[in-house]
């Protein structure tokens, strides 16, 4: 499996360097590859958080190569009637596609018999020791849809293989806050319901969860008022405040 995955990754140019330049429309080499993707890796929508007492930083990130081509600005399909400018740049983005299945325009395959060539988790939260630079643990960001997990569990290539992680997490980024005892992180469970997860900072084990009123973005914060602890969570369309019971 590893050998075939490496061959696919090499043929699809998934080992492209960071800041790999895009190609022009019509280039026989095809679209320029960007890994971990223009929205992959880390992003401002999911800021890292740190525990200065323990010396640990928690980072949310995800994988997903993308493809980019450029076209003359005057021919860009991104222009539309709502555009307010009257000038064009020399070059503009033409198209983009995520690295799943086959590349756009009939490019080389980027999956292995329906399996991602990324070992995963595709969406994740990582804990890194700031004193040594070592990873303490890596866990999935939320839960992948159940049908995706079943596809991995039942895939013929993986039968009898030990240590297969069916839950690859979700693409996107988690909102997080570190408290003295826990890491609180947003995510979705397998049916897509947004949740707030309580995670053991030392082991990465999920020790509790509660449903959220909507999806999250950017960060969250924790406050104490009159002896009671609250968590303020930024949603896609507003704010939610939750009080921690027993505090």
Rosetta silent file (secondary structure, phi, psi, omega in degrees, C-alpha in Angstrom):
SEQUENCE: XXXXXXXXXXXXXXXXXXXXXXXXXXXXXXXXXXXXXXXXXXXXXXXXXXXXXXXXXXXXXXXXXXXXXXXXXXXXXXXXXXXXXXXXXXXXXXXXXXXXXXXXXXXXXXXXXXXXXXXXXXXXXXXXXXXXXXXXXXXXXXXXXXXXXXXXXXXXXXXXXXXXXXXXXXXXXXXXXXXXXXXXXXXXXXXXXXXXXXXXXXXXXXXXXXXXXXXXXXXXXXXXXXXXXXXXXXXXXXXXXXXXXXX
SCORE:     score description
SCORE:     0.000 S_00000001
   1 L     0.000  -44.990 -179.180    0.000    0.000    0.000 S_00000001
   2 H   -61.801  -43.432 -178.922    2.787    2.403    0.925 S_00000001
   3 H   -61.740  -45.397 -179.772    4.667    1.743   -2.323 S_00000001
   4 H   -66.127  -39.155  179.058    1.579    2.359   -4.463 S_00000001
   5 H   -63.542  -40.453  178.570    0.663    5.474   -2.479 S_00000001
   6 H   -65.045  -39.721  178.459    4.165    6.894   -2.991 S_00000001
   7 H   -62.553  -43.647  179.368    3.975    6.213   -6.735 S_00000001
   8 H   -63.455  -44.328 -179.362    0.622    8.011   -6.974 S_00000001
   9 H   -62.555  -39.683  179.555    1.925   10.956   -4.940 S_00000001
  10 H   -69.018  -43.055 -179.310    5.018   11.258   -7.142 S_00000001
  11 H   -66.033  -31.678 -179.632    3.057   11.011  -10.404 S_00000001
  12 L   -91.836    8.040  177.686    0.579   13.645   -9.197 S_00000001
  13 L    59.249   39.649  179.487    3.400   15.953   -8.051 S_00000001
  14 L   -78.887   -6.423  175.785    2.212   15.852   -4.437 S_00000001
  15 L   -97.602   23.554  177.936    5.773   16.433   -3.255 S_00000001
  16 L   -59.182  144.369 -179.290    5.720   19.909   -4.752 S_00000001
  17 L   -69.970  161.517  173.325    7.656   22.400   -2.606 S_00000001
  18 L   -57.755  145.501  178.741    5.951   25.024   -0.490 S_00000001
  19 L    60.739   32.548  175.301    4.993   28.105   -2.531 S_00000001
  20 L   -61.653  128.170 -175.675    5.169   26.103   -5.753 S_00000001
  21 L   -70.251  147.208  174.998    4.263   28.602   -8.510 S_00000001
  22 L   -70.311  164.355  177.580    1.064   28.069  -10.518 S_00000001
  23 E  -105.476  168.522  179.102    1.237   27.282  -14.227 S_00000001
  24 E   -87.513  152.708  175.118   -0.372   29.056  -17.169 S_00000001
  25 L   -56.348  132.857 -179.416   -3.489   27.790  -18.912 S_00000001
  26 L    92.109   -5.691  178.636   -2.432   25.400  -21.664 S_00000001
  27 L   -64.791  126.284 -178.880    0.832   24.393  -20.005 S_00000001
  28 L   -61.913  -18.715  178.308    1.428   20.714  -20.926 S_00000001
  29 L   -73.793  -12.556 -178.981    2.596   20.118  -17.348 S_00000001
  30 L    85.110 -177.151 -179.226   -0.961   20.758  -16.169 S_00000001
  31 L   -60.708  147.054  175.565   -2.069   22.853  -13.199 S_00000001
  32 E   -69.952  138.976 -178.650    0.545   23.743  -10.602 S_00000001
  33 E   -92.242  137.473  175.912    0.292   21.660   -7.446 S_00000001
  34 E  -125.707  117.461  178.757    0.074   23.287   -4.030 S_00000001
  35 L  -126.916  132.700   11.764    0.467   21.055   -0.967 S_00000001
  36 L   -83.705   18.351  176.202   -0.905   21.031    1.697 S_00000001
  37 L   111.233  157.114 -178.178   -3.258   23.238   -0.347 S_00000001
  38 L   -68.226  -20.164  172.243   -4.271   26.877   -0.501 S_00000001
  39 L  -113.788    3.337 -178.552   -6.568   26.283    2.478 S_00000001
  40 L   -82.609 -175.358 -176.363   -4.538   23.421    3.926 S_00000001
  41 E    67.811 -139.709  177.330   -2.006   23.461    6.714 S_00000001
  42 L  -100.002  163.130 -178.613   -2.809   26.071    9.345 S_00000001
  43 L  -156.182  161.161 -178.669   -4.958   29.136    8.819 S_00000001
  44 H   -63.745  -22.964 -179.605   -6.192   32.248   10.599 S_00000001
  45 H   -71.638   -9.419  176.358   -9.654   30.666   10.876 S_00000001
  46 H  -140.976   75.929 -175.574   -8.243   28.241   13.466 S_00000001
  47 L   -62.512  145.916  172.927   -5.589   29.986   15.573 S_00000001
  48 L   -68.667  153.427  175.077   -3.152   27.906   17.587 S_00000001
  49 E  -128.725  156.792 -175.285   -3.438   28.106   21.382 S_00000001
  50 E  -132.871  153.605  171.959   -0.781   27.517   24.014 S_00000001
  51 E  -110.894   98.791 -175.400   -0.448   26.416   27.616 S_00000001
  52 L   -68.402  -22.905  179.724    2.428   28.554   28.958 S_00000001
  53 L   -72.663  -46.836 -179.045    2.539   26.662   32.260 S_00000001
  54 L   -85.666  -14.765 -179.168    3.035   23.236   30.678 S_00000001
  55 L    71.736   42.374 -178.016    4.954   24.616   27.681 S_00000001
  56 E  -127.772  138.639  174.151    2.689   23.024   25.062 S_00000001
  57 E  -113.438  141.309 -179.332    1.160   24.512   21.908 S_00000001
  58 E  -114.037  125.229 -173.195   -1.971   23.070   20.274 S_00000001
  59 E  -125.014  131.095  174.729   -2.287   23.481   16.503 S_00000001
  60 E  -103.725  134.388 -176.508   -5.246   22.673   14.243 S_00000001
  61 E  -155.439  168.385  173.606   -4.466   21.921   10.590 S_00000001
  62 E  -150.284  162.154 -178.245   -5.571   19.815    7.646 S_00000001
  63 L  -107.518  151.868  176.218   -4.187   18.264    4.453 S_00000001
  64 L   163.365   97.524 -179.497   -5.471   18.582    0.914 S_00000001
  65 L   -63.330  150.411  176.554   -3.410   19.366   -2.160 S_00000001
  66 E  -126.659  167.621  179.367   -4.830   21.863   -4.630 S_00000001
  67 E  -125.194  135.716 -175.852   -4.252   22.712   -8.294 S_00000001
  68 E  -135.567  133.734  170.512   -3.839   26.237   -9.640 S_00000001
  69 E  -127.711  155.695  178.344   -3.533   27.721  -13.124 S_00000001
  70 E  -113.604  148.793  175.426   -3.277   31.330  -14.237 S_00000001
  71 E  -133.141  158.061  174.257   -4.886   33.054  -17.198 S_00000001
  72 E   -52.151  137.703 -174.933   -4.529   36.594  -18.556 S_00000001
  73 H   -55.346  -35.191 -177.885   -6.493   38.885  -16.272 S_00000001
  74 H   -70.979  -15.063  179.623   -8.757   40.122  -19.062 S_00000001
  75 H  -105.035    5.258 -172.846   -9.845   36.509  -19.705 S_00000001
  76 L   -64.744  127.799  176.711  -10.373   35.549  -16.075 S_00000001
  77 L   -73.453   -6.067  178.759  -13.661   33.681  -15.458 S_00000001
  78 L   -76.780  -18.356  178.433  -13.613   35.093  -11.926 S_00000001
  79 L   -69.095  148.353  179.760  -14.715   38.485  -13.237 S_00000001
  80 L  -155.326  176.516 -177.317  -18.432   39.186  -13.031 S_00000001
  81 L   -63.964  -21.141 -179.691  -21.020   41.961  -13.170 S_00000001
  82 L   -81.177   -7.797 -179.255  -20.531   42.650   -9.457 S_00000001
  83 L   -65.193  133.795 -176.813  -16.887   43.571  -10.010 S_00000001
  84 L   -99.749  -19.832 -178.580  -16.310   47.252   -9.210 S_00000001
  85 L   -75.289  161.805 -179.890  -12.779   47.712  -10.552 S_00000001
  86 L  -118.721   -3.154  178.116  -12.033   48.864  -14.083 S_00000001
  87 L  -115.994  160.813 -179.742   -8.462   47.579  -14.421 S_00000001
  88 L  -123.227  146.275  170.048   -7.091   44.045  -14.607 S_00000001
  89 L   -73.913  162.130 -179.377   -3.928   42.479  -13.305 S_00000001
  90 L   -61.525  -39.653 -177.741   -1.737   40.847  -15.915 S_00000001
  91 E  -132.332  147.310  178.960   -2.562   37.387  -14.583 S_00000001
  92 E  -140.795  157.788  179.823   -5.429   36.006  -12.512 S_00000001
  93 E   -63.746  136.920 -177.261   -6.360   32.647  -11.064 S_00000001
  94 E  -101.403  -48.126 -177.959   -8.136   30.466  -13.586 S_00000001
  95 E  -159.493  164.519  178.798   -9.239   27.356  -11.744 S_00000001
  96 E  -150.277  144.205  177.071   -8.539   25.240   -8.692 S_00000001
  97 E  -145.508  141.308  178.437   -9.240   21.642   -7.736 S_00000001
  98 E   -76.743  154.284 -175.789   -8.620   19.572   -4.643 S_00000001
  99 L   -81.746   67.840  177.029   -6.442   16.515   -4.897 S_00000001
 100 L  -132.235  145.518 -179.971   -9.067   13.783   -4.765 S_00000001
 101 L    68.442 -119.981  176.325   -9.966   11.146   -7.342 S_00000001
 102 E  -111.134  147.511  178.050   -8.488   12.303  -10.647 S_00000001
 103 L   -63.204  154.524  178.703   -6.967   15.681  -11.247 S_00000001
 104 L   -61.826  147.164  179.834   -9.064   18.145  -13.204 S_00000001
 105 L    75.951   21.905  177.458   -8.700   17.898  -16.923 S_00000001
 106 L    74.882   29.515  179.599   -7.996   14.149  -16.756 S_00000001
 107 L   -69.876 -177.808 -178.491   -4.787   14.448  -14.763 S_00000001
 108 L   -65.031  151.514  179.311   -3.106   11.571  -12.963 S_00000001
 109 E   -62.926  147.593 -179.749   -5.089    9.791  -10.219 S_00000001
 110 L  -123.514   16.911  174.781   -4.630   11.150   -6.716 S_00000001
 111 E  -136.809  161.788 -177.076   -6.250    8.352   -4.702 S_00000001
 112 E  -109.874   97.379 -178.716   -5.485    4.675   -4.139 S_00000001
 113 L    49.438   42.045  179.262   -8.515    2.570   -5.090 S_00000001
 114 L    89.862   -6.513  177.628  -10.720    5.174   -3.437 S_00000001
 115 E   -96.731  142.458  173.743   -8.438    5.695   -0.432 S_00000001
 116 E   -66.010  143.125  176.394   -6.665    8.971    0.230 S_00000001
 117 L   -77.740  -10.756  172.930   -2.891    8.697   -0.133 S_00000001
 118 L   -78.449  128.435 -179.464   -2.633   10.777    3.041 S_00000001
 119 L   -65.952  -30.518  176.321   -2.326    8.425    6.015 S_00000001
 120 L    93.180  176.232   -1.534   -4.238   10.909    8.112 S_00000001
 121 L   -64.068  144.230  178.653   -5.801   12.299   10.077 S_00000001
 122 L   -70.822  -37.862  171.408   -6.709   14.643    7.219 S_00000001
 123 E  -115.553  134.108 -168.818   -8.042   17.153    9.747 S_00000001
 124 E  -153.062  163.587  168.032   -6.220   17.162   13.073 S_00000001
 125 E  -122.516  128.741 -177.662   -5.190   18.800   16.315 S_00000001
 126 E  -117.549  138.703  174.415   -1.520   18.412   17.263 S_00000001
 127 E  -108.127  125.967 -176.077    0.114   18.982   20.646 S_00000001
 128 E  -125.266  131.004  176.439    3.778   20.025   20.476 S_00000001
 129 E   -72.358  117.858 -177.277    6.216   20.405   23.366 S_00000001
 130 L   -71.508  -17.019 -179.738    7.604   23.938   23.050 S_00000001
 131 L   -85.761  -30.341 -176.833   10.777   22.991   24.918 S_00000001
 132 L  -115.548  -18.942 -175.567   11.774   20.032   22.732 S_00000001
 133 L    80.150    3.914 -178.259    9.747   20.487   19.523 S_00000001
 134 L   -83.537  145.748  173.819    8.440   16.922   19.852 S_00000001
 135 E   -75.577  128.646  176.285    4.872   15.945   19.041 S_00000001
 136 E   -87.065  -39.536  175.207    3.069   14.754   22.170 S_00000001
 137 E  -166.086  160.676  174.549    0.000   13.540   20.292 S_00000001
 138 E  -136.636  125.929 -178.978   -2.058   14.039   17.124 S_00000001
 139 E  -127.175  158.498  176.051   -5.823   13.428   17.099 S_00000001
 140 E   -64.387  146.012  172.136   -8.563   13.842   14.463 S_00000001
 141 L   -82.899  101.209 -176.828  -10.336   17.188   14.295 S_00000001
 142 L    70.206 -159.287 -178.334  -13.877   16.047   15.092 S_00000001
 143 L  -120.358  131.515  174.520  -15.335   12.910   13.518 S_00000001
 144 L   -64.740  154.505  175.689  -15.421   12.076    9.815 S_00000001
 145 L   -53.019  145.000 -174.054  -18.865   11.199    8.389 S_00000001
 146 H   -60.313  -36.071 -179.882  -19.828    7.647    9.305 S_00000001
 147 H   -65.225  -33.908  176.400  -20.007    6.487    5.672 S_00000001
 148 H   -68.352  -39.615  178.287  -16.395    7.589    5.162 S_00000001
 149 H   -65.525  -40.575  178.829  -15.311    5.714    8.275 S_00000001
 150 H   -64.780  -36.917  179.529  -17.165    2.586    7.132 S_00000001
 151 H   -61.446  -38.749  178.787  -15.510    2.810    3.710 S_00000001
 152 H   -72.066  -44.642 -179.142  -12.090    2.696    5.378 S_00000001
 153 H   -59.462  -37.521 -172.985  -13.034   -0.090    7.806 S_00000001
 154 L   -99.395    5.027 -176.055  -14.396   -2.273    4.997 S_00000001
 155 L   -68.637  132.665 -177.410  -11.864   -1.456    2.270 S_00000001
 156 H   -56.445  -35.669 -177.793  -10.340   -4.660    0.810 S_00000001
 157 H   -68.113  -20.151 -173.494   -6.795   -3.275    0.919 S_00000001
 158 H  -104.273    0.702  179.590   -7.033   -2.665    4.662 S_00000001
 159 L   -66.825  127.773 -179.285   -8.462   -5.983    5.798 S_00000001
 160 L    84.713   -3.147  178.571   -6.112   -7.523    8.360 S_00000001
 161 L   -86.322  126.554 -178.250   -4.029   -4.343    8.636 S_00000001
 162 L   -85.103  150.945  173.933   -3.523   -3.319   12.255 S_00000001
 163 L    76.296   17.075  179.303   -3.705    0.231   13.552 S_00000001
 164 L   -73.102  129.174  179.905   -5.874    1.631   10.745 S_00000001
 165 L   -96.263  103.770 -178.150   -7.490    4.895   11.817 S_00000001
 166 L   -70.795  -34.693  179.942  -10.975    4.959   10.328 S_00000001
 167 L   -83.316  105.445 -179.368  -11.753    8.405   11.723 S_00000001
 168 L   -91.375    1.296 -178.587   -9.802   10.818    9.519 S_00000001
 169 L    75.644 -171.802 -177.752  -11.348   13.897   11.092 S_00000001
 170 L  -116.600  142.888  169.388  -12.784   16.846    9.187 S_00000001
 171 L   -67.133  156.434 -173.894  -11.138   19.321    6.868 S_00000001
 172 L   107.974 -174.501 -173.815  -11.261   22.818    8.242 S_00000001
 173 L  -129.351  147.339 -178.579   -9.987   24.212   11.511 S_00000001
 174 L   -91.517  142.605  166.914  -11.049   23.950   15.123 S_00000001
 175 L   -85.204  136.041 -172.513  -11.673   26.864   17.467 S_00000001
 176 E  -140.354  158.887  168.140   -9.796   26.134   20.692 S_00000001
 177 E  -151.119  139.865  178.216   -8.932   27.438   24.132 S_00000001
 178 E  -100.053  125.627  175.146   -6.593   25.926   26.735 S_00000001
 179 L  -103.878  174.421  179.365   -7.759   25.966   30.355 S_00000001
 180 L   -58.670  -24.878 -175.446   -5.662   24.912   33.374 S_00000001
 181 L  -118.183  -22.223 -172.063   -7.005   21.352   33.117 S_00000001
 182 E  -139.905  160.931  164.946   -8.394   20.802   29.598 S_00000001
 183 E  -102.900  123.431  175.184   -8.186   21.744   25.937 S_00000001
 184 E  -100.205  128.936 -175.246  -11.603   22.827   24.657 S_00000001
 185 E  -142.943  138.835  178.025  -11.997   22.420   20.893 S_00000001
 186 E   -85.589  159.263  177.809  -14.890   22.691   18.472 S_00000001
 187 E   177.469 -178.175  178.223  -15.672   20.096   15.824 S_00000001
 188 E  -115.534  143.902  171.091  -18.381   17.952   14.286 S_00000001
 189 L   -83.903 -179.788 -168.786  -19.458   14.458   15.239 S_00000001
 190 L   -63.568  -24.403  178.557  -20.062   11.865   12.526 S_00000001
 191 L   -89.981    5.688  176.508  -23.612   13.053   11.731 S_00000001
 192 L    92.464   -0.965 -179.059  -22.382   16.626   11.203 S_00000001
 193 L   -72.877  127.214  177.675  -23.663   18.081   14.487 S_00000001
 194 E   -65.941  138.252  179.524  -21.321   20.806   15.843 S_00000001
 195 E  -137.249  158.091  169.034  -19.900   19.961   19.259 S_00000001
 196 E  -107.274  120.972 -176.631  -17.545   21.378   21.846 S_00000001
 197 E  -102.098  139.807  170.760  -15.058   18.702   22.913 S_00000001
 198 E  -100.718  123.957 -172.605  -13.161   18.529   26.202 S_00000001
 199 E  -123.729  133.844  175.703   -9.734   16.973   25.574 S_00000001
 200 E   -66.430  120.514 -175.022   -7.117   15.789   28.059 S_00000001
 201 L   -66.569  -25.257 -176.426   -4.109   18.024   27.357 S_00000001
 202 L   -83.116  -33.302 -172.501   -1.604   15.313   28.313 S_00000001
 203 L  -115.969  -19.124 -174.423   -2.975   12.420   26.257 S_00000001
 204 L    82.173    3.963 -179.706   -5.292   13.884   23.601 S_00000001
 205 L   -72.791  134.700  175.739   -8.131   11.697   24.881 S_00000001
 206 E   -79.008  119.644 -174.224  -11.612   13.132   24.387 S_00000001
 207 E  -109.703   -4.838  178.374  -13.217   13.142   27.844 S_00000001
 208 E  -177.300  164.729  177.628  -16.503   14.922   27.142 S_00000001
 209 E  -158.529  156.050  176.300  -18.584   16.832   24.621 S_00000001
 210 E  -145.157  143.912 -177.518  -21.629   19.075   24.394 S_00000001
 211 E   -69.163  142.120  176.743  -23.632   20.165   21.355 S_00000001
 212 L  -104.070  156.275 -179.196  -23.051   23.666   19.983 S_00000001
 213 L   -77.525   -1.812  179.477  -25.722   25.879   18.372 S_00000001
 214 L   179.293  175.216  177.321  -23.734   26.195   15.132 S_00000001
 215 L   -69.053  158.548 -174.922  -20.424   25.864   13.337 S_00000001
 216 E  -116.398  164.765  172.960  -17.429   27.810   14.624 S_00000001
 217 E  -154.081  158.891 -178.181  -14.631   29.908   13.211 S_00000001
 218 E    57.960 -129.269 -168.965  -11.580   31.676   14.568 S_00000001
 219 E  -119.669 -168.686  172.838  -11.202   31.265   18.321 S_00000001
 220 E  -147.437  167.593 -179.232  -12.883   31.066   21.680 S_00000001
 221 E  -141.923  158.862 -178.660  -12.060   32.340   25.144 S_00000001
 222 E  -122.899  134.633 -176.296  -12.651   31.304   28.740 S_00000001
 223 E  -135.842  154.421  173.406  -13.602   33.700   31.543 S_00000001
 224 E  -115.965  126.954  178.644  -14.479   33.550   35.238 S_00000001
 225 E  -133.372  120.251 -179.606  -17.278   35.795   36.520 S_00000001
 226 L    52.090   43.138  174.794  -18.447   35.704   40.138 S_00000001
 227 L    80.830    1.656 -179.863  -16.801   32.341   40.634 S_00000001
 228 E  -115.759  136.324 -177.586  -18.365   30.662   37.579 S_00000001
 229 E   -91.315  135.953  178.784  -16.402   29.763   34.443 S_00000001
 230 E  -124.892  152.355  174.367  -17.765   30.653   31.015 S_00000001
 231 E  -120.803  124.783  178.570  -16.628   29.851   27.490 S_00000001
 232 E  -102.428  121.235 -172.264  -17.282   32.399   24.729 S_00000001
 233 E  -118.326  127.914  177.209  -17.380   30.734   21.300 S_00000001
 234 E   -84.768  119.401  177.886  -17.345   32.539   17.966 S_00000001
 235 E   -94.150  172.144  177.393  -19.863   30.978   15.594 S_00000001
 236 L   -63.570  -26.198 -175.937  -20.123   31.446   11.851 S_00000001
 237 L  -129.789   23.005  178.940  -23.034   33.834   12.418 S_00000001
 238 E   161.842 -153.806 -179.747  -22.616   35.150   15.955 S_00000001
 239 E  -126.700  150.772  172.676  -21.440   34.278   19.455 S_00000001
 240 E  -129.406  139.196  177.624  -22.394   31.586   21.957 S_00000001
 241 E  -120.839  127.328 -178.920  -21.666   31.688   25.687 S_00000001
 242 E  -124.878  135.481  176.767  -21.696   28.491   27.713 S_00000001
 243 E   -95.645  136.795  179.993  -21.304   28.153   31.471 S_00000001
 244 L   -82.769  124.191 -177.888  -19.366   25.200   32.819 S_00000001
 245 L   -66.340  144.781  175.588  -21.449   23.266   35.376 S_00000001
 246 L    79.875    3.128 -179.538  -20.059   22.873   38.842 S_00000001
 247 L   -96.187    0.000    0.000  -17.612   25.760   38.506 S_00000001
